[in-house]
Short mmCIF file of C-alpha atoms (C1' of nucleotides) in Angstrom, two decimals:
data_model
loop_
_atom_site.label_atom_id
_atom_site.label_comp_id
_atom_site.label_asym_id
_atom_site.label_seq_id
_atom_site.Cartn_x
_atom_site.Cartn_y
_atom_site.Cartn_z
CA MET A 1 14.38 -4.00 -27.33
CA ILE A 2 17.52 -5.21 -25.54
CA SER A 3 19.43 -2.62 -23.61
CA HIS A 4 23.19 -2.35 -23.66
CA ASN A 5 23.29 -0.51 -20.38
CA ILE A 6 22.82 -3.21 -17.86
CA GLY A 7 23.32 -1.05 -14.78
CA ARG A 8 21.55 2.02 -13.51
CA ILE A 9 19.57 2.90 -16.60
CA THR A 10 17.69 -0.38 -16.82
CA GLU A 11 16.81 0.00 -13.14
CA LYS A 12 13.15 -0.77 -12.56
CA PRO A 13 11.49 0.04 -9.23
CA LEU A 14 11.26 -2.95 -6.92
CA THR A 15 7.84 -4.38 -6.16
CA SER A 16 6.53 -3.96 -2.63
CA VAL A 17 6.70 -7.72 -2.16
CA ILE A 18 10.40 -7.68 -2.90
CA GLU A 19 10.86 -4.80 -0.49
CA ASP A 20 9.07 -6.83 2.16
CA TYR A 21 11.38 -9.79 1.67
CA LEU A 22 14.47 -7.59 1.87
CA GLU A 23 13.22 -5.95 5.04
CA ALA A 24 12.45 -9.34 6.58
CA ILE A 25 15.86 -10.71 5.67
CA PHE A 26 17.56 -7.57 6.95
CA ASN A 27 15.80 -7.90 10.28
CA LEU A 28 16.45 -11.63 10.57
CA ASP A 29 20.09 -10.98 9.82
CA GLN A 30 20.35 -8.83 12.92
CA GLU A 31 18.35 -11.21 15.07
CA LYS A 32 20.09 -14.46 14.16
CA LYS A 33 23.51 -15.72 13.30
CA VAL A 34 22.34 -17.05 9.95
CA VAL A 35 19.23 -16.59 7.85
CA ARG A 36 17.54 -19.60 6.34
CA VAL A 37 14.69 -20.24 3.94
CA LYS A 38 12.54 -21.53 6.77
CA ASP A 39 12.99 -18.35 8.84
CA ILE A 40 12.02 -16.14 5.95
CA ALA A 41 8.98 -18.28 5.20
CA LYS A 42 7.83 -17.98 8.79
CA ARG A 43 8.41 -14.26 8.99
CA MET A 44 6.63 -13.62 5.70
CA ASN A 45 3.77 -16.02 6.40
CA VAL A 46 4.54 -17.88 3.25
CA LYS A 47 5.51 -21.43 2.30
CA MET A 48 9.07 -22.46 1.61
CA PRO A 49 8.72 -22.97 -2.13
CA THR A 50 7.66 -19.35 -2.37
CA VAL A 51 10.82 -18.28 -0.61
CA SER A 52 12.93 -20.51 -2.85
CA SER A 53 11.59 -18.90 -5.98
CA MET A 54 11.84 -15.41 -4.53
CA LEU A 55 15.48 -16.01 -3.62
CA LYS A 56 16.15 -16.99 -7.21
CA ASN A 57 14.52 -13.73 -8.20
CA LEU A 58 16.48 -11.67 -5.68
CA ASN A 59 19.69 -13.40 -6.78
CA SER A 60 19.08 -12.44 -10.37
CA LYS A 61 18.58 -8.83 -9.31
CA GLY A 62 21.80 -8.83 -7.31
CA LEU A 63 20.00 -8.25 -4.03
CA VAL A 64 21.12 -11.43 -2.27
CA ASN A 65 23.95 -13.89 -2.54
CA TYR A 66 22.31 -17.25 -2.30
CA GLU A 67 23.31 -20.73 -3.34
CA LYS A 68 21.05 -23.72 -2.89
CA TYR A 69 20.92 -25.09 0.63
CA GLU A 70 23.25 -22.38 1.89
CA TYR A 71 22.50 -19.47 4.16
CA VAL A 72 20.96 -16.31 2.81
CA GLU A 73 23.04 -13.16 2.67
CA LEU A 74 22.07 -9.73 1.45
CA THR A 75 24.31 -7.89 -0.96
CA LYS A 76 25.13 -4.24 -0.29
CA ASP A 77 22.24 -3.21 -2.55
CA GLY A 78 19.83 -5.59 -0.86
CA ALA A 79 20.84 -4.46 2.59
CA ASP A 80 20.42 -0.82 1.61
CA VAL A 81 16.87 -1.44 0.49
CA GLY A 82 16.07 -3.54 3.55
CA LYS A 83 17.41 -0.88 5.86
CA LYS A 84 15.53 1.90 4.10
CA ILE A 85 12.24 0.04 4.35
CA ARG A 86 12.78 -0.80 7.97
CA HIS A 87 13.47 2.84 8.65
CA LYS A 88 10.17 3.84 7.05
CA HIS A 89 8.43 1.15 9.02
CA LYS A 90 9.82 2.46 12.30
CA ILE A 91 8.90 6.06 11.62
CA LEU A 92 5.38 5.11 10.63
CA LEU A 93 5.02 2.86 13.64
CA LYS A 94 6.15 5.66 15.89
CA PHE A 95 3.67 8.05 14.31
CA LEU A 96 0.82 5.59 14.57
CA THR A 97 1.50 4.54 18.14
CA GLU A 98 2.88 7.70 19.75
CA ILE A 99 0.99 10.37 17.87
CA LEU A 100 -2.21 8.74 16.67
CA GLN A 101 -2.16 6.45 19.70
CA ILE A 102 -3.10 3.32 17.88
CA GLU A 103 -2.62 -0.04 19.53
CA PHE A 104 0.78 -1.53 18.78
CA LYS A 105 -0.30 -4.64 16.95
CA VAL A 106 -2.67 -2.82 14.62
CA ALA A 107 -0.15 -0.04 14.07
CA ASP A 108 2.57 -2.51 13.22
CA GLU A 109 0.43 -4.17 10.57
CA GLU A 110 -0.57 -0.85 9.12
CA ALA A 111 3.01 0.39 9.04
CA CYS A 112 3.92 -2.79 7.22
CA LYS A 113 1.55 -1.88 4.42
CA MET A 114 2.23 1.82 4.33
CA GLU A 115 6.00 1.58 4.33
CA HIS A 116 5.92 0.80 0.61
CA THR A 117 3.67 3.64 -0.42
CA LEU A 118 5.41 6.34 1.58
CA SER A 119 7.82 8.34 -0.56
CA SER A 120 11.12 9.46 0.89
CA ALA A 121 10.02 13.08 0.63
CA THR A 122 6.88 12.44 2.63
CA LEU A 123 8.86 10.43 5.14
CA ASP A 124 11.12 13.44 5.65
CA SER A 125 8.10 15.65 6.19
CA LEU A 126 6.66 13.22 8.67
CA ILE A 127 9.92 13.02 10.60
CA ASP A 128 10.13 16.80 10.71
CA PHE A 129 6.56 16.96 11.90
CA MET A 130 7.11 14.51 14.73
CA GLU A 131 10.28 16.30 15.75
CA PHE A 132 8.41 19.56 15.72
CA ILE A 133 5.69 18.20 17.96
CA GLN A 134 8.31 16.92 20.40
CA THR A 135 10.46 20.02 20.45
CA CYS A 136 8.02 22.86 19.97
CA PRO A 137 7.24 24.36 23.37
CA ARG A 138 3.60 24.67 22.43
CA THR A 139 3.13 20.95 22.05
CA GLY A 140 5.40 18.19 23.40
CA GLU A 141 4.42 15.41 25.77
CA SER A 142 1.57 17.07 27.59
CA TRP A 143 -0.11 18.20 24.40
CA LEU A 144 -0.15 14.61 23.20
CA HIS A 145 -1.60 13.66 26.54
CA TYR A 146 -4.48 16.03 25.98
CA PHE A 147 -5.01 14.59 22.56
CA GLU A 148 -5.31 11.22 24.20
CA GLU A 149 -8.05 12.59 26.45
CA TYR A 150 -9.71 14.22 23.51
CA ARG A 151 -9.77 10.87 21.75
CA ARG A 152 -11.05 9.02 24.77
CA HIS A 153 -13.85 11.41 25.59
CA GLY A 154 -14.88 11.52 21.98
CA ARG A 155 -14.71 14.53 19.78
CA ARG A 156 -15.26 17.40 22.22
CA PRO A 157 -13.21 20.49 21.39
CA GLU A 158 -15.04 22.49 24.09
CA LYS A 159 -13.46 20.32 26.72
CA CYS A 160 -10.07 21.02 25.24
CA GLN A 161 -10.63 24.75 25.44
CA ALA A 162 -11.89 24.55 29.01
CA ARG A 163 -8.42 23.35 29.96
CA SER A 164 -6.61 26.39 28.66
CA LYS A 165 -5.39 27.41 32.11
CA THR A 166 -3.71 24.11 32.61
CA PHE A 167 -2.00 24.48 29.28
CA SER A 168 -0.86 27.92 30.27
CA CYS A 169 0.94 26.81 33.42
CA GLU A 170 2.48 23.76 31.88
CA PHE A 171 3.54 25.75 28.92
CA LYS A 172 5.29 28.41 30.98
CA SER A 173 7.30 25.93 32.97
CA GLN A 174 8.20 24.09 29.78
CA VAL A 175 9.43 27.28 28.15
CA ASP A 176 11.45 28.13 31.22
CA SER A 177 13.20 24.81 31.28
CA ILE A 178 13.90 24.97 27.59
CA GLU A 179 15.33 28.44 27.77
CA ASN A 180 17.82 27.08 30.28
CA SER A 181 19.23 24.82 27.53
CA SER A 182 18.44 21.04 27.08
CA PRO A 183 18.73 19.77 23.49
CA PRO A 184 15.72 18.05 21.96
CA GLY A 185 15.31 14.38 21.21
CA VAL A 186 15.41 13.39 17.58
CA VAL A 187 13.45 10.72 15.81
CA GLU A 188 15.40 7.53 15.01
CA MET B 1 -31.61 -13.55 -8.36
CA ILE B 2 -28.35 -13.34 -6.54
CA SER B 3 -28.44 -12.46 -2.87
CA HIS B 4 -26.29 -9.86 -1.19
CA ASN B 5 -26.12 -12.00 1.90
CA ILE B 6 -24.41 -14.90 0.23
CA GLY B 7 -21.55 -12.49 -0.24
CA ARG B 8 -21.50 -11.41 3.37
CA ILE B 9 -20.45 -14.73 4.76
CA THR B 10 -17.99 -15.62 2.04
CA GLU B 11 -16.82 -11.98 2.09
CA LYS B 12 -13.21 -11.69 1.09
CA PRO B 13 -11.49 -8.32 1.35
CA LEU B 14 -11.38 -6.46 -1.94
CA THR B 15 -8.04 -5.92 -3.63
CA SER B 16 -6.71 -2.39 -3.73
CA VAL B 17 -7.03 -2.41 -7.50
CA ILE B 18 -10.75 -3.11 -7.21
CA GLU B 19 -11.05 -0.33 -4.68
CA ASP B 20 -9.34 1.99 -7.12
CA TYR B 21 -11.79 1.15 -9.88
CA LEU B 22 -14.76 1.68 -7.59
CA GLU B 23 -13.41 5.03 -6.46
CA ALA B 24 -12.78 6.07 -10.05
CA ILE B 25 -16.27 5.03 -11.13
CA PHE B 26 -17.79 6.74 -8.13
CA ASN B 27 -16.03 9.97 -8.99
CA LEU B 28 -16.85 9.77 -12.69
CA ASP B 29 -20.46 9.14 -11.79
CA GLN B 30 -20.59 12.51 -10.07
CA GLU B 31 -18.70 14.30 -12.82
CA LYS B 32 -20.57 13.00 -15.84
CA LYS B 33 -24.05 12.02 -16.87
CA VAL B 34 -22.97 8.49 -17.74
CA VAL B 35 -19.87 6.43 -17.12
CA ARG B 36 -18.33 4.49 -19.96
CA VAL B 37 -15.52 2.00 -20.39
CA LYS B 38 -13.42 4.56 -22.16
CA ASP B 39 -13.71 7.06 -19.29
CA ILE B 40 -12.65 4.49 -16.73
CA ALA B 41 -9.73 3.43 -18.88
CA LYS B 42 -8.55 6.99 -19.13
CA ARG B 43 -8.96 7.72 -15.44
CA MET B 44 -7.17 4.53 -14.44
CA ASN B 45 -4.41 4.86 -17.04
CA VAL B 46 -5.29 1.48 -18.41
CA LYS B 47 -6.41 0.07 -21.78
CA MET B 48 -10.05 -0.68 -22.50
CA PRO B 49 -9.78 -4.47 -22.49
CA THR B 50 -8.51 -4.24 -18.95
CA VAL B 51 -11.61 -2.31 -17.99
CA SER B 52 -13.83 -4.81 -19.77
CA SER B 53 -12.45 -7.70 -17.82
CA MET B 54 -12.51 -5.78 -14.57
CA LEU B 55 -16.17 -4.92 -15.11
CA LYS B 56 -16.90 -8.60 -15.53
CA ASN B 57 -15.13 -9.14 -12.24
CA LEU B 58 -16.99 -6.33 -10.48
CA ASN B 59 -20.26 -7.63 -11.89
CA SER B 60 -19.63 -11.07 -10.47
CA LYS B 61 -18.97 -9.49 -7.07
CA GLY B 62 -22.19 -7.49 -7.21
CA LEU B 63 -20.32 -4.17 -7.19
CA VAL B 64 -21.58 -2.86 -10.53
CA ASN B 65 -24.54 -3.44 -12.81
CA TYR B 66 -23.03 -3.70 -16.22
CA GLU B 67 -24.19 -5.21 -19.46
CA LYS B 68 -22.07 -5.21 -22.58
CA TYR B 69 -22.00 -1.94 -24.47
CA GLU B 70 -24.19 -0.29 -21.85
CA TYR B 71 -23.29 2.40 -19.32
CA VAL B 72 -21.60 1.47 -16.08
CA GLU B 73 -23.56 1.80 -12.86
CA LEU B 74 -22.43 1.05 -9.34
CA THR B 75 -24.61 -1.06 -7.08
CA LYS B 76 -25.27 0.12 -3.52
CA ASP B 77 -22.36 -2.01 -2.31
CA GLY B 78 -20.06 -0.70 -5.01
CA ALA B 79 -20.98 2.89 -4.33
CA ASP B 80 -20.40 2.40 -0.61
CA VAL B 81 -16.89 1.16 -1.23
CA GLY B 82 -16.17 3.90 -3.75
CA LYS B 83 -17.37 6.56 -1.37
CA LYS B 84 -15.41 5.15 1.54
CA ILE B 85 -12.18 5.08 -0.45
CA ARG B 86 -12.71 8.58 -1.74
CA HIS B 87 -13.24 9.73 1.82
CA LYS B 88 -9.96 8.17 2.91
CA HIS B 89 -8.28 9.76 -0.06
CA LYS B 90 -9.57 13.20 0.88
CA ILE B 91 -8.55 12.93 4.52
CA LEU B 92 -5.09 11.74 3.61
CA LEU B 93 -4.72 14.46 1.03
CA LYS B 94 -5.71 17.02 3.62
CA PHE B 95 -3.19 15.65 6.09
CA LEU B 96 -0.41 15.55 3.53
CA THR B 97 -1.02 19.02 2.13
CA GLU B 98 -2.25 20.97 5.15
CA ILE B 99 -0.31 19.33 7.94
CA LEU B 100 2.80 17.86 6.35
CA GLN B 101 2.74 20.64 3.76
CA ILE B 102 3.50 18.47 0.78
CA GLU B 103 2.96 19.78 -2.71
CA PHE B 104 -0.53 18.97 -4.01
CA LYS B 105 0.40 16.79 -6.94
CA VAL B 106 2.78 14.62 -4.97
CA ALA B 107 0.35 14.43 -2.06
CA ASP B 108 -2.47 13.37 -4.34
CA GLU B 109 -0.44 10.51 -5.78
CA GLU B 110 0.65 9.40 -2.37
CA ALA B 111 -2.90 9.57 -0.99
CA CYS B 112 -3.94 7.41 -3.92
CA LYS B 113 -1.61 4.67 -2.77
CA MET B 114 -2.16 5.02 0.96
CA GLU B 115 -5.94 5.10 0.83
CA HIS B 116 -5.98 1.32 0.49
CA THR B 117 -3.73 0.55 3.39
CA LEU B 118 -5.34 2.91 5.86
CA SER B 119 -7.73 1.07 8.17
CA SER B 120 -10.95 2.73 9.23
CA ALA B 121 -9.74 2.84 12.81
CA THR B 122 -6.57 4.67 11.83
CA LEU B 123 -8.58 6.99 9.63
CA ASP B 124 -10.71 7.92 12.63
CA SER B 125 -7.61 8.59 14.69
CA LEU B 126 -6.18 10.74 11.94
CA ILE B 127 -9.37 12.74 11.65
CA ASP B 128 -9.46 13.27 15.41
CA PHE B 129 -5.84 14.31 15.34
CA MET B 130 -6.38 16.90 12.64
CA GLU B 131 -9.43 18.23 14.43
CA PHE B 132 -7.45 18.45 17.62
CA ILE B 133 -4.70 20.44 15.97
CA GLN B 134 -7.28 22.86 14.58
CA THR B 135 -9.30 23.29 17.77
CA CYS B 136 -6.75 23.01 20.54
CA PRO B 137 -5.72 26.50 21.70
CA ARG B 138 -2.11 25.40 21.91
CA THR B 139 -1.88 24.66 18.22
CA GLY B 140 -4.24 25.81 15.46
CA GLU B 141 -3.28 27.88 12.43
CA SER B 142 -0.29 29.72 13.79
CA TRP B 143 1.31 26.59 15.13
CA LEU B 144 1.17 25.04 11.67
CA HIS B 145 2.68 28.21 10.34
CA TYR B 146 5.66 27.75 12.62
CA PHE B 147 6.00 24.19 11.50
CA GLU B 148 6.17 25.50 7.97
CA GLU B 149 9.07 27.74 8.96
CA TYR B 150 10.72 24.89 10.77
CA ARG B 151 10.51 22.82 7.61
CA ARG B 152 11.75 25.59 5.36
CA HIS B 153 14.77 26.36 7.46
CA GLY B 154 15.65 22.70 7.52
CA ARG B 155 15.76 20.55 10.58
CA ARG B 156 16.87 23.07 13.14
CA PRO B 157 15.10 22.60 16.46
CA GLU B 158 17.36 25.26 18.01
CA LYS B 159 15.68 27.81 15.83
CA CYS B 160 12.31 26.67 17.05
CA GLN B 161 13.46 27.10 20.63
CA ALA B 162 14.85 30.51 19.91
CA ARG B 163 11.30 31.49 19.07
CA SER B 164 9.85 30.36 22.38
CA LYS B 165 9.22 33.92 23.44
CA THR B 166 7.15 34.54 20.35
CA PHE B 167 5.11 31.44 20.98
CA SER B 168 4.65 32.57 24.54
CA CYS B 169 3.17 35.89 23.50
CA GLU B 170 0.85 34.47 20.92
CA PHE B 171 -0.21 31.79 23.27
CA LYS B 172 -0.94 34.20 26.07
CA SER B 173 -3.17 36.40 23.98
CA GLN B 174 -4.99 33.32 22.81
CA VAL B 175 -5.44 32.17 26.39
CA ASP B 176 -6.52 35.61 27.50
CA SER B 177 -9.31 35.72 25.00
CA ILE B 178 -10.45 32.34 26.19
CA GLU B 179 -10.09 33.23 29.85
CA ASN B 180 -12.37 36.22 29.44
CA SER B 181 -15.24 33.86 28.89
CA SER B 182 -14.44 31.35 31.64
CA PRO B 183 -13.92 31.59 35.42
CA PRO B 184 -10.34 31.63 36.75
CA GLY B 185 -8.95 28.51 38.31
CA VAL B 186 -5.90 27.42 40.24
CA VAL B 187 -3.61 24.91 38.67
CA GLU B 188 -0.70 22.87 39.94
"C1'" DA C 1 26.85 -46.40 8.99
"C1'" DA C 2 21.77 -46.30 8.77
"C1'" DC C 3 17.81 -44.40 9.47
"C1'" DA C 4 14.54 -40.60 10.72
"C1'" DT C 5 13.47 -35.93 10.83
"C1'" DA C 6 14.02 -31.41 9.32
"C1'" DT C 7 14.94 -28.47 5.72
"C1'" DG C 8 14.98 -27.08 0.88
"C1'" DT C 9 13.96 -27.55 -4.28
"C1'" DT C 10 11.39 -28.56 -8.54
"C1'" DT C 11 7.44 -28.97 -10.98
"C1'" DT C 12 3.12 -27.79 -11.93
"C1'" DA C 13 -0.68 -24.92 -11.46
"C1'" DA C 14 -3.68 -21.27 -9.71
"C1'" DC C 15 -5.02 -16.33 -9.63
"C1'" DT C 16 -4.78 -11.25 -10.57
"C1'" DG C 17 -4.09 -7.62 -13.42
"C1'" DT C 18 -2.24 -6.17 -17.42
"C1'" DC C 19 -1.39 -5.92 -22.54
"C1'" DT C 20 -1.82 -6.54 -27.94
"C1'" DA C 21 -4.20 -8.05 -31.89
"C1'" DA C 22 -8.22 -9.14 -34.03
"C1'" DC C 23 -12.99 -8.81 -34.22
"C1'" DA C 24 -17.85 -6.74 -33.24
"C1'" DA C 25 -21.16 -3.24 -32.08
"C1'" DT C 26 -22.56 1.53 -31.84
"C1'" DT C 27 -22.68 6.19 -33.53
"C1'" DA C 28 -22.12 10.00 -36.49
"C1'" DG C 29 -21.85 12.19 -41.17
"C1'" DG C 30 -22.79 12.57 -45.62
"C1'" DC D 1 -29.27 4.37 -45.30
"C1'" DC D 2 -24.50 3.27 -45.88
"C1'" DT D 3 -20.01 3.95 -44.70
"C1'" DA D 4 -16.25 5.53 -41.45
"C1'" DA D 5 -14.85 6.49 -37.04
"C1'" DT D 6 -15.35 5.44 -32.38
"C1'" DT D 7 -16.08 2.46 -28.81
"C1'" DG D 8 -16.09 -2.01 -26.77
"C1'" DT D 9 -15.21 -7.21 -26.57
"C1'" DT D 10 -12.76 -11.59 -27.01
"C1'" DA D 11 -8.86 -14.35 -27.21
"C1'" DG D 12 -4.44 -15.20 -26.05
"C1'" DA D 13 -0.20 -13.99 -23.79
"C1'" DC D 14 2.68 -12.61 -19.96
"C1'" DA D 15 4.66 -11.05 -15.38
"C1'" DG D 16 4.30 -11.63 -10.49
"C1'" DT D 17 3.20 -14.07 -6.41
"C1'" DT D 18 1.65 -17.92 -4.35
"C1'" DA D 19 1.03 -23.02 -2.94
"C1'" DA D 20 0.60 -28.44 -3.15
"C1'" DA D 21 2.85 -32.47 -4.23
"C1'" DA D 22 6.75 -34.91 -5.11
"C1'" DC D 23 11.41 -35.20 -4.83
"C1'" DA D 24 16.33 -34.08 -2.85
"C1'" DT D 25 19.58 -32.87 0.56
"C1'" DA D 26 21.19 -32.06 5.15
"C1'" DT D 27 21.30 -33.10 10.05
"C1'" DG D 28 20.95 -35.69 14.18
"C1'" DT D 29 20.52 -40.04 16.74
"C1'" DT D 30 21.32 -44.39 17.80
#
DNA sequence: AACATATGTTTTAACTGTCTAACAATTAGG
DNA sequence: CCTAATTGTTAGACAGTTAAAACATATGTT
């Protein structure tokens, strides 16, 4: 059945592979003067013919402007997608490294996979959550530090409770300083 | 007789689709007396021929014992994978619903996608993190309750800070009850 | 300009996961 | 026990993503 409405209505969701390419191109675009097939292949761990055929695909979807042997340029649509995915990637990476305290390299790989499965609604929740941890006087930096200890010394909630006094002092001084103004940091 | 160990060395990572089938079969196995092609098709939102060919695939990988027209049974290996994925699913679901406070149905769908990209190491971190929130005297139930408010009233850290006094009170009483069972100490 | 090297494309083919259509086995009811 | 409905399989097709091999273009060097 051939549709007459070529625009919005026909719109199918992009595959995660396509999203990956757009993110890669978006990043390369900011790193280099021009983006070439070779660069994309390297970044995506893929051979050049694969990039060639993907660019044809992206062209047909109006996500890049690409002519044989020329440089690769994202369209507005393509750049929007690339930027959105990169944003998700960064938030996830931050959560994995700063909150869950996972080693950067592992976290980066994981974020790369999760960025496609994370809905925008969940992303918003996650951002709120991280902001809340940072800004809530009950948690913040030192709380995360204790989580780090908790992780290191392996699953011992008793130890955490034994430190209540320390929490108390730190907490009071934190509240004091907050009550004398100082706006919170915001994620991304 | 085909050896398990031949697989070990050649061992390629399973696709996420295969993981999904194993999880589905594992769950069905606990819900019903016997698992049939039709059940799997329904659970996976897929047609029966797709299940047939997948079962052939799973058979060849030693993940199910299946003979035409018979019931489907997981091997030890298959059940292990199914169980592992279901576990990841449950943890993620818990995180999404209880921590990020996402609506069940959405969270369940999201968990379904993320369960394949979550490494075991990250899963462990996530479990630790959730445990820490529950057991640390600084956070726990009430802290999550405040996060809920924070979310509801939309991105307003100022509001959170305005409640510092409340936190302080709650926190103190929590500390007091803990202090009554532990010797006093001096802290920096 | 002529050649060599780097870069890019086309063609062909593989693999995974899905479907529809047609056929086959199993089971349930009269 | 025979037929009808249900369940399952096979065959063939297709969309996506990838790569190897062969070919084409661009770039740089002498």
